[in-house]
Amino acid sequence: MITYAINEKVIKYRFGHPICTDAVVKAGIEIKKKGIEFFQLEEGKTIKLSYKMGDDDIVLGLGENQRGMNKRGGIYESFCSDDPLHTSDKKSLYGAHNFLIIDGVDKFGVFIDYPGKVIFDIGFTYKDYLEIFIGDNDLDIYIIKGNSLKEIVKNFLNIIGDGYVPPKWAFGYQQCRWSYQSAIEVEKIADSFLKYDIPCDAIYLDIDYMEDFKDFTISEERFPNFKDFVKKMKKKGFRLIPIIDAGVKIEKDYDVYEEGVKNNYFCLDENEKPFVAAVWPGRVHFPDFLNPNARRWFGLKYKLLIDCGIEGFWNDMNEPAIFYTDRGLKKAIAHAKELENENLDIYTFFSLKDSFIKLSNNIDDYKSFYHTIDGEIVNHYKVHNLYGYNMTRAASEGFKKIAPNKRFLLFSRASYIGMHRYSGVWTGDNHSWWEHILLNIKMMPSLNICGFLYSGADTGGFNEDANAQLVIRWSQFSLFTPLFRNHSAMGTRNQEPFSFDEESKNIIKNTIKLRYALLPYIYSEYMKAIINKDIYFSPLSFEYDDEMSKRVENQLLVGDSLMISPVYEENAKGRYVYLPEDMLLWKVEDYNDRSYQVVKAGHRYLEVDFSEIPIFIRKNKMLVLGKSAKNVESIDNGELHVIAFVTDKAKYIYYDDDGKSYDYKRGIYTQIVIEIYKQHEDYYINVDSTGNDQIEKLHFDIVDINGKIVKKTVNI
Ligand code: MIG
């Protein structure tokens, strides 16, 4: 074992000869150390780490996963999986995010940089033991230290690199469905948003825009004159976001297929022939995204759509999902034939059923294909978790070549630590279940801790039918998630904001309008988090160190100023909330109505009608608000409103930039530092602005501990 210090806060332990994952972008200097700090290590052909947890230790992290923010009590497997049934027994979802933090007697983070399967048994088998199993002995383990949770995360984000920044319009509301089948249907959806005056920035194109599910093709029949259509929709105020799948259809004369075969860009089978699996289009090959040449080639393919005016994509099925292979199919059919004339008892019948159910995403298939990494042939199973990550990296690197200073919207289904530099993630095929709103709430800070800030769930739920109330309550949470997208599956009830009754439509509309009004704050907090290596959604324990704050799983801090307490139970007209300190409650029905209430620290019952969204402003913090508009680009930011809860003095740093380029990296952005000091019954406001050419006025509502409001306006 070799150890390195990346800096004094991060120690890297290298075992054997790991495959380079590029998860960590910082090099370090070699030092000598024995054993792994905090852990007991068992080293052989495989590696096991164990840590004895204190009674009250909390374990945070693991990104996209089931169960609580506190991962204790569960067992998890990092193995990117296309599993559309997110029940709490599931050990893997689409992402492999091997970073967790112990918050207890010791405080530290651990990152297992290993691209194959890793098991995290967090007090499941032995209630006081965290045990990590890695089925190999070529890997890197990182121990990350810091004086607080925030600092540990910062030190981790610092070694995995700068987070993805989408264009500003990608913070607008987005509408998806599998599928809007044709240009006519897409336009109808767009027109409904316009007709009902509901803001929306993007409409998605799911797999049916393609010709026979072939990547980088467009159905002439359903989307004729695509380029003109994209232009027309943009004029109306909507961007179109096509899906790209990992599998490339095997079809003679299809250029992507032909080029891939000719140049050896596909994954290989044991006979060194392109590996065949079946997904949407039937039989496909998988591009070998671990090969830089294949990555370059695939990344530049996005140009075809970019040349049509497309500015955003979502990468799907990149675990990679496999419906079946010939190997699996043959085996299942043989098994069925064998049993054809048998009298099936429970065991034989179940084994028959299983041989078909287990056709999809089968481990034996994942073990039967190969990548070429630096000229070496590597079995897929060993590097499984790098696949979606590198597909998405291919896209992002392609964009950089196609339009170097332009931001694109991009998010992926499968991911690995480090992919956050290239894109966001969405959390895949959830259900229209109330439980999944809560899961969404818990997952967001876990994803943030692993670097994925631009994320969100299918609002309203993907599988099964949603009712109006579910879409309302879910939207009332999603309005805070950087990716705010409503999406639903084929065959399910429509769940666009205007799919229900008039009253529900108006509630969802007001919710979306609030999102647009909050955009100055949301964007500012998102960008500051990226730049300063902070996170956007955090558990309460990141700011409050009382014991209760560590246990709260259904409230979140959003940026620096806000705490939210979403309602996630059907028919509930309120909920309990815990306030670690006095806060200012703004219960919003229509964002133009401003009435506030000081809520004292402690446990409170909060009434929340279906049309209401509770927002808590923390003590000595501010919320900056703008106005809604039909889409992000038409927002008028000439005058902003500031709601401040001031008992003493408050400071807020407002950030803004052009929203479309990377010029902010060269220091081109707006920064307004707002300070408010309480002076007897009045306030002194200081505003210091640089790079601002938009905002002319700030209107303040300053509220004190007794709820007294002082209004002021400052010209800038
Ligand atoms: O097997 O493209 O998660 O969002 O609508 C389903 C169709 C394939 C899975 C994605 C979902 C998308 C769907 N895709």
XYZ file of C-alpha atoms and ligand atoms in Angstrom:
730
model
C 0.000 0.000 0.000
C 1.239 3.481 -0.848
C -0.190 6.575 0.745
C -0.227 10.147 -0.446
C -1.247 13.372 1.141
C -3.211 15.452 -1.312
C -3.226 18.167 1.265
C -3.222 17.939 5.012
C -6.940 17.194 4.994
C -6.988 14.376 2.471
C -4.990 11.153 2.571
C -5.051 8.737 -0.305
C -4.249 5.047 0.159
C -3.374 3.171 -2.983
C -3.736 -0.599 -3.238
C -2.281 -2.520 -6.177
C -2.695 -1.008 -9.637
C -6.094 0.601 -9.911
C -7.715 1.559 -13.174
C -7.741 5.314 -13.435
C -11.313 6.521 -12.860
C -10.501 10.236 -13.068
C -12.853 10.777 -10.151
C -10.174 12.750 -8.334
C -8.462 15.520 -10.224
C -5.850 16.547 -7.676
C -2.477 14.872 -7.359
C -0.712 14.587 -4.038
C 2.673 13.948 -2.541
C 3.735 10.557 -1.296
C 4.121 10.104 2.438
C 4.590 7.092 4.671
C 1.737 5.901 6.835
C 0.611 2.524 8.017
C -2.950 1.210 7.940
C -5.980 3.291 7.129
C -6.847 5.920 9.642
C -10.087 5.184 11.540
C -10.568 1.759 9.935
C -9.546 -1.763 10.593
C -8.284 -3.215 7.346
C -8.450 -6.779 6.059
C -6.398 -7.127 2.961
C -6.204 -10.100 0.610
C -7.671 -10.713 -2.841
C -10.497 -8.513 -1.635
C -10.547 -5.655 0.818
C -12.677 -5.107 3.849
C -12.761 -2.007 5.997
C -14.503 -1.925 9.341
C -15.289 0.886 11.677
C -16.982 0.649 15.033
C -19.641 3.330 15.169
C -20.516 5.165 18.342
C -24.100 4.830 19.578
C -25.100 8.209 18.222
C -22.985 8.291 15.094
C -24.735 9.385 11.960
C -23.646 8.317 8.493
C -24.387 10.694 5.635
C -23.755 10.480 1.903
C -23.894 7.637 -0.643
C -25.636 9.952 -3.099
C -28.469 8.402 -5.022
C -29.710 5.696 -2.715
C -32.679 4.414 -0.799
C -33.587 4.996 2.816
C -32.702 7.967 4.992
C -30.272 10.826 4.856
C -28.736 8.951 7.748
C -27.710 5.755 6.009
C -27.292 3.782 9.204
C -29.251 0.541 9.388
C -29.033 -0.252 5.697
C -26.924 -2.229 3.280
C -26.079 -0.682 -0.075
C -24.332 -1.887 -3.198
C -22.695 0.491 -5.591
C -23.532 -1.042 -8.929
C -25.318 1.241 -11.384
C -28.683 -0.427 -11.958
C -31.669 0.205 -14.157
C -34.294 -0.724 -11.604
C -37.619 1.054 -12.105
C -39.057 -0.018 -8.763
C -37.498 2.121 -6.056
C -38.613 0.281 -2.954
C -36.678 0.544 0.273
C -35.259 -2.976 -0.001
C -33.284 -2.009 -3.101
C -29.543 -1.828 -2.604
C -28.614 -0.042 -5.825
C -30.120 2.626 -7.984
C -28.601 4.261 -11.077
C -25.637 5.993 -9.491
C -22.496 4.693 -7.753
C -21.531 7.307 -5.209
C -19.010 5.767 -2.852
C -18.574 8.703 -0.523
C -19.858 8.856 3.007
C -19.309 10.896 6.127
C -19.285 9.734 9.717
C -20.645 12.376 12.058
C -20.055 11.269 15.593
C -17.222 10.476 17.953
C -14.983 10.861 14.931
C -15.846 13.131 12.045
C -14.438 12.182 8.660
C -15.317 11.256 5.122
C -14.314 8.152 3.188
C -14.321 7.764 -0.562
C -13.798 4.369 -2.172
C -12.488 5.027 -5.643
C -13.232 1.671 -7.196
C -15.358 1.324 -10.352
C -16.741 -2.166 -9.719
C -19.192 -3.325 -7.087
C -18.704 -2.014 -3.543
C -20.859 -3.042 -0.606
C -21.565 -0.698 2.279
C -23.027 -2.493 5.259
C -23.857 0.361 7.598
C -24.972 -1.361 10.750
C -27.228 -3.773 8.895
C -25.470 -7.025 9.748
C -23.881 -5.796 12.982
C -25.671 -2.781 14.286
C -22.582 -0.926 15.471
C -20.290 -1.694 12.558
C -19.762 0.050 9.299
C -18.245 -2.511 6.943
C -17.148 -1.815 3.417
C -16.416 -4.708 1.057
C -14.543 -4.299 -2.202
C -14.287 -7.402 -4.354
C -10.802 -6.620 -5.602
C -7.513 -5.220 -4.382
C -6.717 -2.596 -6.985
C -8.204 0.637 -5.744
C -7.760 3.958 -3.998
C -9.274 4.861 -0.672
C -9.444 8.451 0.489
C -9.921 9.664 4.022
C -11.183 13.223 4.163
C -10.955 15.264 7.315
C -12.291 18.598 8.458
C -13.554 20.347 11.568
C -17.170 20.332 10.507
C -19.425 18.493 8.081
C -19.297 21.487 5.801
C -15.537 21.483 5.806
C -15.303 17.753 5.116
C -17.565 18.158 2.102
C -15.590 21.173 0.935
C -12.349 19.210 1.170
C -13.916 16.383 -0.788
C -15.366 18.646 -3.482
C -11.991 20.262 -3.699
C -10.300 17.042 -4.836
C -13.037 15.945 -7.260
C -13.142 19.243 -9.120
C -15.496 22.029 -10.147
C -19.170 21.183 -10.469
C -21.251 21.417 -13.615
C -22.899 24.713 -14.437
C -25.973 24.588 -16.664
C -27.316 27.523 -18.622
C -29.591 29.749 -16.567
C -32.697 28.771 -18.524
C -32.193 25.242 -17.171
C -33.316 26.634 -13.818
C -36.717 27.246 -15.323
C -39.596 24.783 -15.193
C -39.307 21.875 -17.616
C -41.970 19.568 -18.992
C -41.359 16.015 -20.039
C -43.372 12.931 -20.901
C -42.612 9.624 -22.501
C -43.454 10.650 -25.088
C -44.747 13.646 -26.862
C -44.937 11.643 -30.049
C -44.763 14.311 -32.707
C -44.017 17.931 -33.437
C -47.751 18.564 -33.424
C -48.091 17.149 -29.945
C -45.076 19.059 -28.629
C -46.483 22.287 -29.982
C -49.845 21.583 -28.408
C -48.163 21.222 -25.031
C -46.245 24.456 -25.552
C -49.404 26.277 -26.557
C -51.165 25.076 -23.438
C -48.438 26.592 -21.280
C -48.864 29.863 -23.151
C -52.630 29.754 -23.040
C -52.777 29.137 -19.308
C -49.939 31.569 -18.614
C -47.778 28.938 -16.916
C -44.038 29.611 -17.161
C -41.976 26.910 -18.838
C -38.517 26.832 -20.408
C -38.140 23.415 -21.943
C -40.076 20.527 -23.402
C -38.489 17.120 -23.691
C -38.237 14.729 -26.581
C -38.237 11.157 -25.329
C -37.249 8.185 -27.505
C -40.004 8.608 -30.072
C -38.414 11.582 -31.801
C -35.848 9.178 -33.220
C -36.129 6.942 -36.225
C -36.454 3.394 -34.806
C -34.759 4.485 -31.573
C -31.509 5.191 -33.370
C -29.282 7.769 -31.672
C -28.673 10.949 -33.659
C -31.530 10.398 -36.049
C -34.810 12.308 -36.238
C -38.053 10.833 -37.443
C -38.953 12.649 -40.646
C -42.510 11.459 -40.289
C -43.174 12.695 -36.752
C -40.766 15.639 -36.687
C -40.501 16.937 -40.262
C -38.148 19.878 -40.875
C -36.735 19.473 -37.421
C -34.420 22.469 -37.585
C -37.283 24.802 -38.444
C -39.386 23.273 -35.735
C -36.674 23.835 -33.114
C -36.447 27.442 -34.234
C -40.194 27.935 -34.149
C -40.429 26.515 -30.646
C -37.583 28.670 -29.434
C -39.370 31.691 -30.785
C -42.366 30.698 -28.732
C -40.039 30.517 -25.726
C -39.338 26.796 -25.399
C -36.179 24.785 -25.808
C -36.402 21.150 -26.875
C -34.341 18.565 -25.020
C -33.805 15.253 -26.814
C -32.861 12.008 -25.073
C -29.769 10.051 -26.087
C -29.530 6.344 -25.287
C -26.367 4.344 -24.759
C -27.065 1.488 -27.174
C -26.393 1.944 -30.902
C -28.726 0.003 -33.170
C -27.154 -2.684 -35.340
C -28.343 -1.750 -38.796
C -26.513 -1.786 -42.071
C -25.861 1.705 -43.496
C -26.722 3.442 -40.233
C -23.682 5.711 -39.974
C -23.204 5.536 -36.199
C -23.214 1.757 -36.356
C -20.960 1.560 -39.422
C -18.396 4.011 -38.073
C -18.347 2.341 -34.677
C -17.647 -1.075 -36.172
C -15.066 0.227 -38.613
C -13.077 2.078 -35.961
C -13.379 -0.439 -33.148
C -15.374 1.947 -31.000
C -17.702 -0.674 -29.529
C -17.322 -2.890 -26.489
C -16.161 -6.397 -27.403
C -17.329 -9.883 -26.561
C -15.012 -12.766 -25.591
C -14.234 -13.367 -29.289
C -13.224 -9.744 -29.742
C -16.304 -9.074 -31.869
C -18.574 -6.130 -31.010
C -20.703 -7.206 -28.069
C -24.406 -7.617 -28.827
C -27.149 -6.790 -26.337
C -30.742 -5.769 -26.840
C -32.376 -2.563 -25.676
C -34.950 -0.256 -27.304
C -34.078 -0.688 -30.941
C -33.603 -4.448 -30.534
C -30.001 -5.583 -30.914
C -27.365 -2.931 -30.261
C -23.670 -2.407 -29.658
C -22.419 -0.358 -26.736
C -19.887 2.366 -27.522
C -16.760 1.825 -25.467
C -16.883 5.122 -23.595
C -13.809 4.123 -21.607
C -11.777 4.450 -24.776
C -10.915 8.140 -25.355
C -11.161 7.782 -29.138
C -14.651 6.351 -28.913
C -15.555 9.089 -26.491
C -14.362 11.784 -28.855
C -16.273 10.228 -31.733
C -19.551 9.852 -29.831
C -19.283 13.297 -28.238
C -19.048 14.970 -31.607
C -22.156 13.127 -32.806
C -24.246 15.484 -30.661
C -23.323 18.120 -33.205
C -25.981 16.838 -35.550
C -28.654 17.945 -33.096
C -26.777 21.028 -31.948
C -26.675 22.159 -35.571
C -30.463 21.973 -35.511
C -30.513 24.467 -32.633
C -30.619 21.986 -29.733
C -29.014 23.245 -26.498
C -29.641 20.459 -24.020
C -29.695 16.669 -23.717
C -30.438 13.884 -21.280
C -28.419 10.689 -21.424
C -30.435 7.599 -20.597
C -30.019 3.819 -20.264
C -26.320 4.235 -19.567
C -25.840 1.868 -16.633
C -25.892 0.370 -19.315
C -29.385 -1.110 -19.180
C -29.681 -4.426 -21.002
C -33.058 -5.929 -21.834
C -31.557 -9.249 -22.884
C -28.654 -10.865 -24.704
C -28.654 -13.860 -27.027
C -26.788 -15.797 -24.363
C -29.442 -15.105 -21.758
C -32.315 -15.618 -24.137
C -30.991 -18.993 -25.335
C -30.515 -20.140 -21.783
C -34.018 -19.078 -20.740
C -35.633 -20.712 -23.768
C -33.669 -23.932 -23.224
C -34.782 -23.924 -19.613
C -38.389 -23.431 -20.682
C -38.166 -26.263 -23.210
C -36.709 -28.534 -20.584
C -39.669 -27.888 -18.337
C -42.281 -27.873 -21.085
C -43.839 -31.235 -20.276
C -43.143 -31.246 -16.568
C -45.660 -30.970 -13.798
C -44.272 -27.730 -12.298
C -44.238 -27.444 -8.543
C -43.550 -24.179 -6.767
C -39.766 -24.435 -7.127
C -39.658 -25.411 -10.780
C -42.320 -22.880 -11.673
C -40.463 -20.078 -9.907
C -37.208 -21.083 -11.540
C -38.943 -20.925 -14.926
C -40.337 -17.484 -14.161
C -36.982 -16.318 -12.861
C -35.081 -17.338 -15.935
C -37.125 -14.769 -17.881
C -37.327 -12.104 -15.195
C -33.564 -12.273 -14.749
C -32.936 -11.779 -18.446
C -32.618 -8.031 -17.960
C -29.564 -6.390 -16.421
C -28.063 -9.792 -15.766
C -24.709 -9.991 -14.004
C -23.508 -12.734 -16.346
C -24.059 -10.363 -19.254
C -22.128 -7.607 -17.506
C -19.314 -10.111 -17.084
C -19.295 -11.072 -20.736
C -18.106 -7.925 -22.440
C -14.931 -5.902 -22.541
C -13.452 -2.421 -22.787
C -10.153 -1.367 -24.239
C -8.403 0.892 -21.752
C -4.934 2.107 -22.704
C -4.614 -0.815 -25.097
C -5.534 -3.303 -22.406
C -8.677 -5.433 -22.477
C -10.710 -5.018 -19.289
C -13.805 -6.936 -18.302
C -16.844 -4.687 -18.013
C -17.851 -6.022 -14.620
C -14.687 -4.565 -13.098
C -15.414 -1.062 -14.377
C -19.195 -1.170 -14.625
C -19.801 2.048 -12.699
C -17.732 4.124 -15.107
C -19.961 3.564 -18.113
C -22.681 6.217 -17.813
C -20.161 8.633 -16.368
C -18.001 8.355 -19.462
C -20.925 8.529 -21.860
C -21.809 11.826 -20.263
C -18.222 12.945 -20.221
C -18.105 12.182 -23.960
C -21.075 14.501 -24.498
C -19.648 17.262 -22.349
C -16.224 17.072 -23.975
C -17.956 17.124 -27.344
C -19.825 20.315 -26.410
C -16.554 21.940 -25.398
C -15.221 21.299 -28.898
C -18.396 22.268 -30.696
C -19.038 25.511 -28.799
C -16.280 26.118 -26.238
C -17.821 29.020 -24.348
C -21.426 27.916 -24.399
C -23.199 26.174 -21.540
C -25.411 23.222 -22.438
C -28.028 21.512 -20.340
C -26.919 17.949 -19.718
C -27.865 15.317 -17.212
C -27.444 11.616 -16.989
C -29.160 8.666 -15.397
C -26.122 6.554 -14.459
C -23.216 8.235 -12.718
C -20.062 7.841 -10.672
C -18.253 10.299 -8.433
C -16.520 12.853 -10.648
C -19.259 12.982 -13.265
C -20.551 16.101 -11.532
C -17.874 18.012 -13.458
C -19.681 17.259 -16.698
C -23.372 17.231 -15.955
C -26.208 16.841 -13.524
C -28.246 13.741 -12.727
C -31.912 12.994 -12.499
C -33.018 10.278 -10.163
C -34.672 7.980 -12.696
C -37.894 6.036 -12.758
C -39.639 6.794 -9.483
C -43.353 6.271 -8.872
C -46.287 8.573 -8.350
C -46.157 7.613 -4.702
C -46.169 9.942 -1.709
C -43.223 7.999 -0.274
C -41.204 9.105 -3.238
C -41.583 12.778 -2.426
C -39.968 12.021 0.909
C -37.284 9.915 -0.779
C -36.641 12.826 -3.109
C -36.235 15.182 -0.133
C -33.744 12.852 1.531
C -31.816 12.119 -1.621
C -31.091 15.715 -2.594
C -28.599 16.527 0.196
C -27.027 13.068 -0.188
C -26.437 13.773 -3.878
C -25.100 17.237 -3.105
C -22.594 15.801 -0.650
C -21.296 13.657 -3.520
C -20.939 16.679 -5.802
C -24.187 16.441 -7.772
C -25.833 19.808 -7.328
C -27.791 20.010 -10.546
C -30.328 17.315 -9.825
C -33.988 16.616 -9.347
C -36.558 13.847 -9.515
C -39.372 13.209 -11.964
C -41.856 15.588 -10.358
C -45.282 14.009 -10.018
C -43.685 10.576 -10.328
C -42.749 8.604 -13.432
C -44.502 5.245 -13.048
C -48.200 4.887 -12.207
C -50.914 7.523 -12.140
C -50.663 10.726 -10.164
C -53.573 12.628 -8.701
C -53.684 16.406 -8.635
C -52.708 16.708 -4.996
C -49.575 14.633 -5.472
C -48.424 16.784 -8.372
C -49.158 19.892 -6.291
C -47.232 18.752 -3.227
C -44.377 17.379 -5.271
C -44.087 20.598 -7.289
C -44.062 22.538 -4.031
C -40.860 20.689 -3.151
C -39.326 20.512 -6.638
C -39.602 24.251 -7.009
C -36.471 24.341 -4.874
C -34.525 21.676 -6.797
C -32.121 23.026 -9.432
C -33.596 20.611 -11.975
C -37.368 21.120 -11.803
C -38.881 18.742 -14.311
C -42.272 17.045 -14.424
C -42.027 13.669 -16.187
C -44.258 10.629 -16.527
C -44.202 7.237 -18.209
C -45.971 5.950 -21.257
C -49.464 4.725 -20.489
C -49.828 6.726 -17.275
C -52.257 9.541 -16.650
C -51.158 12.910 -17.974
C -49.680 15.102 -15.277
C -48.807 18.398 -16.908
C -49.936 21.330 -14.737
C -53.090 21.757 -16.804
C -54.104 18.081 -16.778
C -56.300 18.341 -13.718
C -59.088 20.615 -12.495
C -59.042 24.402 -12.630
C -58.222 24.873 -8.963
C -55.278 22.461 -9.064
C -54.016 24.052 -12.244
C -53.955 27.439 -10.564
C -52.127 26.100 -7.536
C -49.444 24.451 -9.690
C -49.223 27.605 -11.761
C -48.614 29.713 -8.654
C -46.019 27.198 -7.518
C -44.156 27.454 -10.800
C -44.430 31.234 -10.690
C -42.892 31.205 -7.247
C -40.003 29.199 -8.679
C -39.372 31.932 -11.246
C -39.662 34.634 -8.597
C -37.126 32.766 -6.464
C -34.709 32.425 -9.334
C -32.413 35.279 -8.265
C -31.902 33.450 -4.979
C -31.772 29.926 -6.405
C -29.298 30.846 -9.123
C -27.187 32.923 -6.791
C -26.986 30.119 -4.228
C -26.304 27.484 -6.858
C -23.461 29.426 -8.416
C -21.902 30.405 -5.102
C -21.994 26.758 -4.046
C -20.199 25.724 -7.233
C -17.605 28.454 -6.970
C -16.967 28.097 -3.233
C -17.153 24.269 -3.124
C -20.236 24.280 -0.948
C -23.513 22.488 -1.375
C -26.962 23.804 -2.199
C -29.204 21.438 -0.216
C -27.944 20.486 3.193
C -29.176 18.623 6.219
C -29.902 20.895 9.190
C -26.815 19.515 10.938
C -24.583 21.398 8.499
C -25.529 24.660 10.198
C -26.933 23.698 13.591
C -25.104 21.474 15.999
C -27.851 20.568 18.446
C -28.704 16.878 18.717
C -32.199 17.290 17.274
C -30.968 18.935 14.081
C -28.947 15.808 13.324
C -32.088 13.687 13.328
C -34.289 15.791 11.083
C -34.815 13.988 7.787
C -37.778 15.836 6.315
C -36.609 19.434 6.307
C -33.710 20.894 4.372
C -31.581 23.971 4.237
C -31.632 25.548 0.788
C -28.612 27.717 0.220
C -27.525 30.046 2.953
C -30.788 31.682 3.968
C -33.653 29.227 3.770
C -35.064 26.214 5.501
C -37.921 24.286 3.903
C -40.403 21.818 5.331
C -42.324 20.275 2.439
C -45.601 18.435 2.938
C -45.313 14.879 1.613
C -48.341 13.134 3.054
C -51.594 12.700 1.221
C -54.466 14.814 2.505
C -52.255 16.448 5.127
C -53.062 20.104 5.676
C -50.062 20.663 7.848
C -47.092 19.002 9.480
C -44.715 19.188 12.387
C -41.547 21.171 11.923
C -38.481 21.561 14.047
C -36.844 24.972 14.283
C -33.321 25.017 15.702
C -33.656 28.790 16.140
C -36.313 31.470 15.681
C -37.114 31.899 12.019
C -39.284 34.048 9.806
C -42.045 32.142 8.059
C -43.270 33.287 4.697
C -46.210 31.097 3.746
C -46.683 31.610 0.047
C -49.803 31.172 -1.964
C -49.107 33.902 -4.469
C -45.601 35.304 -4.351
C -46.911 38.856 -4.614
C -48.581 38.555 -1.232
C -46.194 39.275 1.585
C -47.114 38.490 5.092
C -44.697 37.043 7.573
C -44.744 35.419 10.894
C -41.941 34.907 13.375
C -41.896 31.294 14.545
C -40.097 30.526 17.763
C -37.460 27.809 18.027
C -38.648 24.322 18.930
C -41.166 21.799 17.666
C -44.195 23.385 16.045
C -47.233 22.258 14.171
C -47.537 24.158 10.947
C -50.758 24.455 9.011
C -50.149 24.211 5.292
C -53.145 24.314 3.018
C -52.863 22.638 -0.398
C -52.201 25.983 -2.002
C -49.505 27.049 0.469
C -45.740 26.744 0.451
C -43.941 27.414 3.709
C -40.527 29.067 3.426
C -38.464 29.784 6.517
C -35.893 32.552 6.467
C -33.121 31.905 8.955
C -32.123 34.437 11.574
C -30.045 37.331 10.236
C -30.410 36.077 6.692
C -32.069 37.400 3.549
C -34.052 36.135 0.628
C -33.734 37.938 -2.695
C -36.764 37.758 -4.937
C -37.570 38.781 -8.460
C -40.590 38.503 -10.687
C -42.000 35.604 -12.596
C -42.108 35.620 -16.394
C -43.045 33.250 -19.173
C -39.501 31.889 -19.222
C -36.100 32.644 -17.714
C -34.929 34.834 -20.548
C -37.882 37.179 -20.263
C -37.474 37.835 -16.560
C -37.093 41.521 -15.792
C -34.579 41.949 -12.983
C -34.652 45.722 -12.815
C -36.083 45.730 -9.308
C -35.566 43.012 -6.762
C -37.198 42.454 -3.409
C -35.327 41.470 -0.303
C -37.025 39.817 2.637
C -34.713 40.000 5.615
C -35.116 38.626 9.106
C -32.833 40.775 11.201
C -32.295 40.654 14.920
C -28.843 42.138 14.826
C -27.002 42.297 11.519
C -27.390 40.373 8.330
C -25.292 39.951 5.239
C -26.114 38.473 1.861
C -23.966 38.064 -1.204
C -26.028 38.138 -4.350
C -24.438 36.630 -7.434
C -25.498 36.776 -11.067
C -23.886 36.344 -14.465
C -24.777 36.088 -18.146
C -26.192 32.596 -17.593
C -24.934 31.253 -20.866
C -21.150 31.356 -21.050
C -18.171 30.492 -18.886
C -17.105 34.135 -18.665
C -17.775 34.054 -14.932
C -14.593 32.011 -14.640
C -12.743 35.071 -15.895
C -14.310 37.244 -13.251
C -17.164 38.560 -15.359
C -20.175 38.457 -13.061
C -22.329 40.612 -10.836
C -21.854 40.632 -7.126
C -23.938 42.672 -4.745
C -23.062 42.566 -1.093
C -26.018 43.590 1.030
C -25.566 44.347 4.712
C -28.252 45.340 7.149
C -27.540 46.582 10.647
C -30.226 47.036 13.241
C -29.999 50.420 14.929
C -32.586 50.834 17.678
C -35.942 50.782 15.872
C -34.433 51.370 12.463
C -31.938 49.758 10.117
C -28.869 50.847 8.282
C -28.434 49.230 4.855
C -25.196 49.041 2.977
C -25.135 47.868 -0.626
C -21.907 47.288 -2.435
C -22.214 46.287 -6.036
C -19.773 45.281 -8.744
C -20.429 44.301 -12.328
C -24.129 45.075 -12.103
C -25.872 46.514 -15.142
C -29.381 45.208 -14.504
C -30.596 45.885 -11.031
C -31.631 49.445 -10.321
C -33.573 49.140 -7.122
C -33.771 46.905 -4.115
C -37.000 46.925 -2.116
C -36.560 45.724 1.422
C -38.990 44.123 3.834
C -36.997 43.950 7.048
C -38.658 42.014 9.802
C -37.527 41.960 13.419
C -37.945 39.358 16.114
C -41.369 40.764 17.025
C -42.590 40.559 13.464
C -42.481 44.303 12.921
C -41.855 45.142 9.264
C -39.820 48.099 8.073
C -39.932 48.826 4.360
C -37.105 50.560 2.555
C -35.910 51.047 -0.993
C -32.319 51.427 -2.068
C -31.270 52.648 -5.496
C -28.131 51.073 -6.858
O -36.873 1.818 -20.236
O -37.011 6.643 -22.778
O -35.572 6.678 -17.016
O -37.120 8.763 -18.032
O -38.829 8.190 -20.157
C -37.351 3.122 -20.127
C -38.055 6.103 -22.036
C -36.426 4.062 -20.851
C -36.086 5.359 -18.915
C -35.956 6.728 -18.365
C -37.252 7.469 -18.547
C -37.592 7.523 -20.003
C -37.707 6.101 -20.549
N -36.452 5.387 -20.322
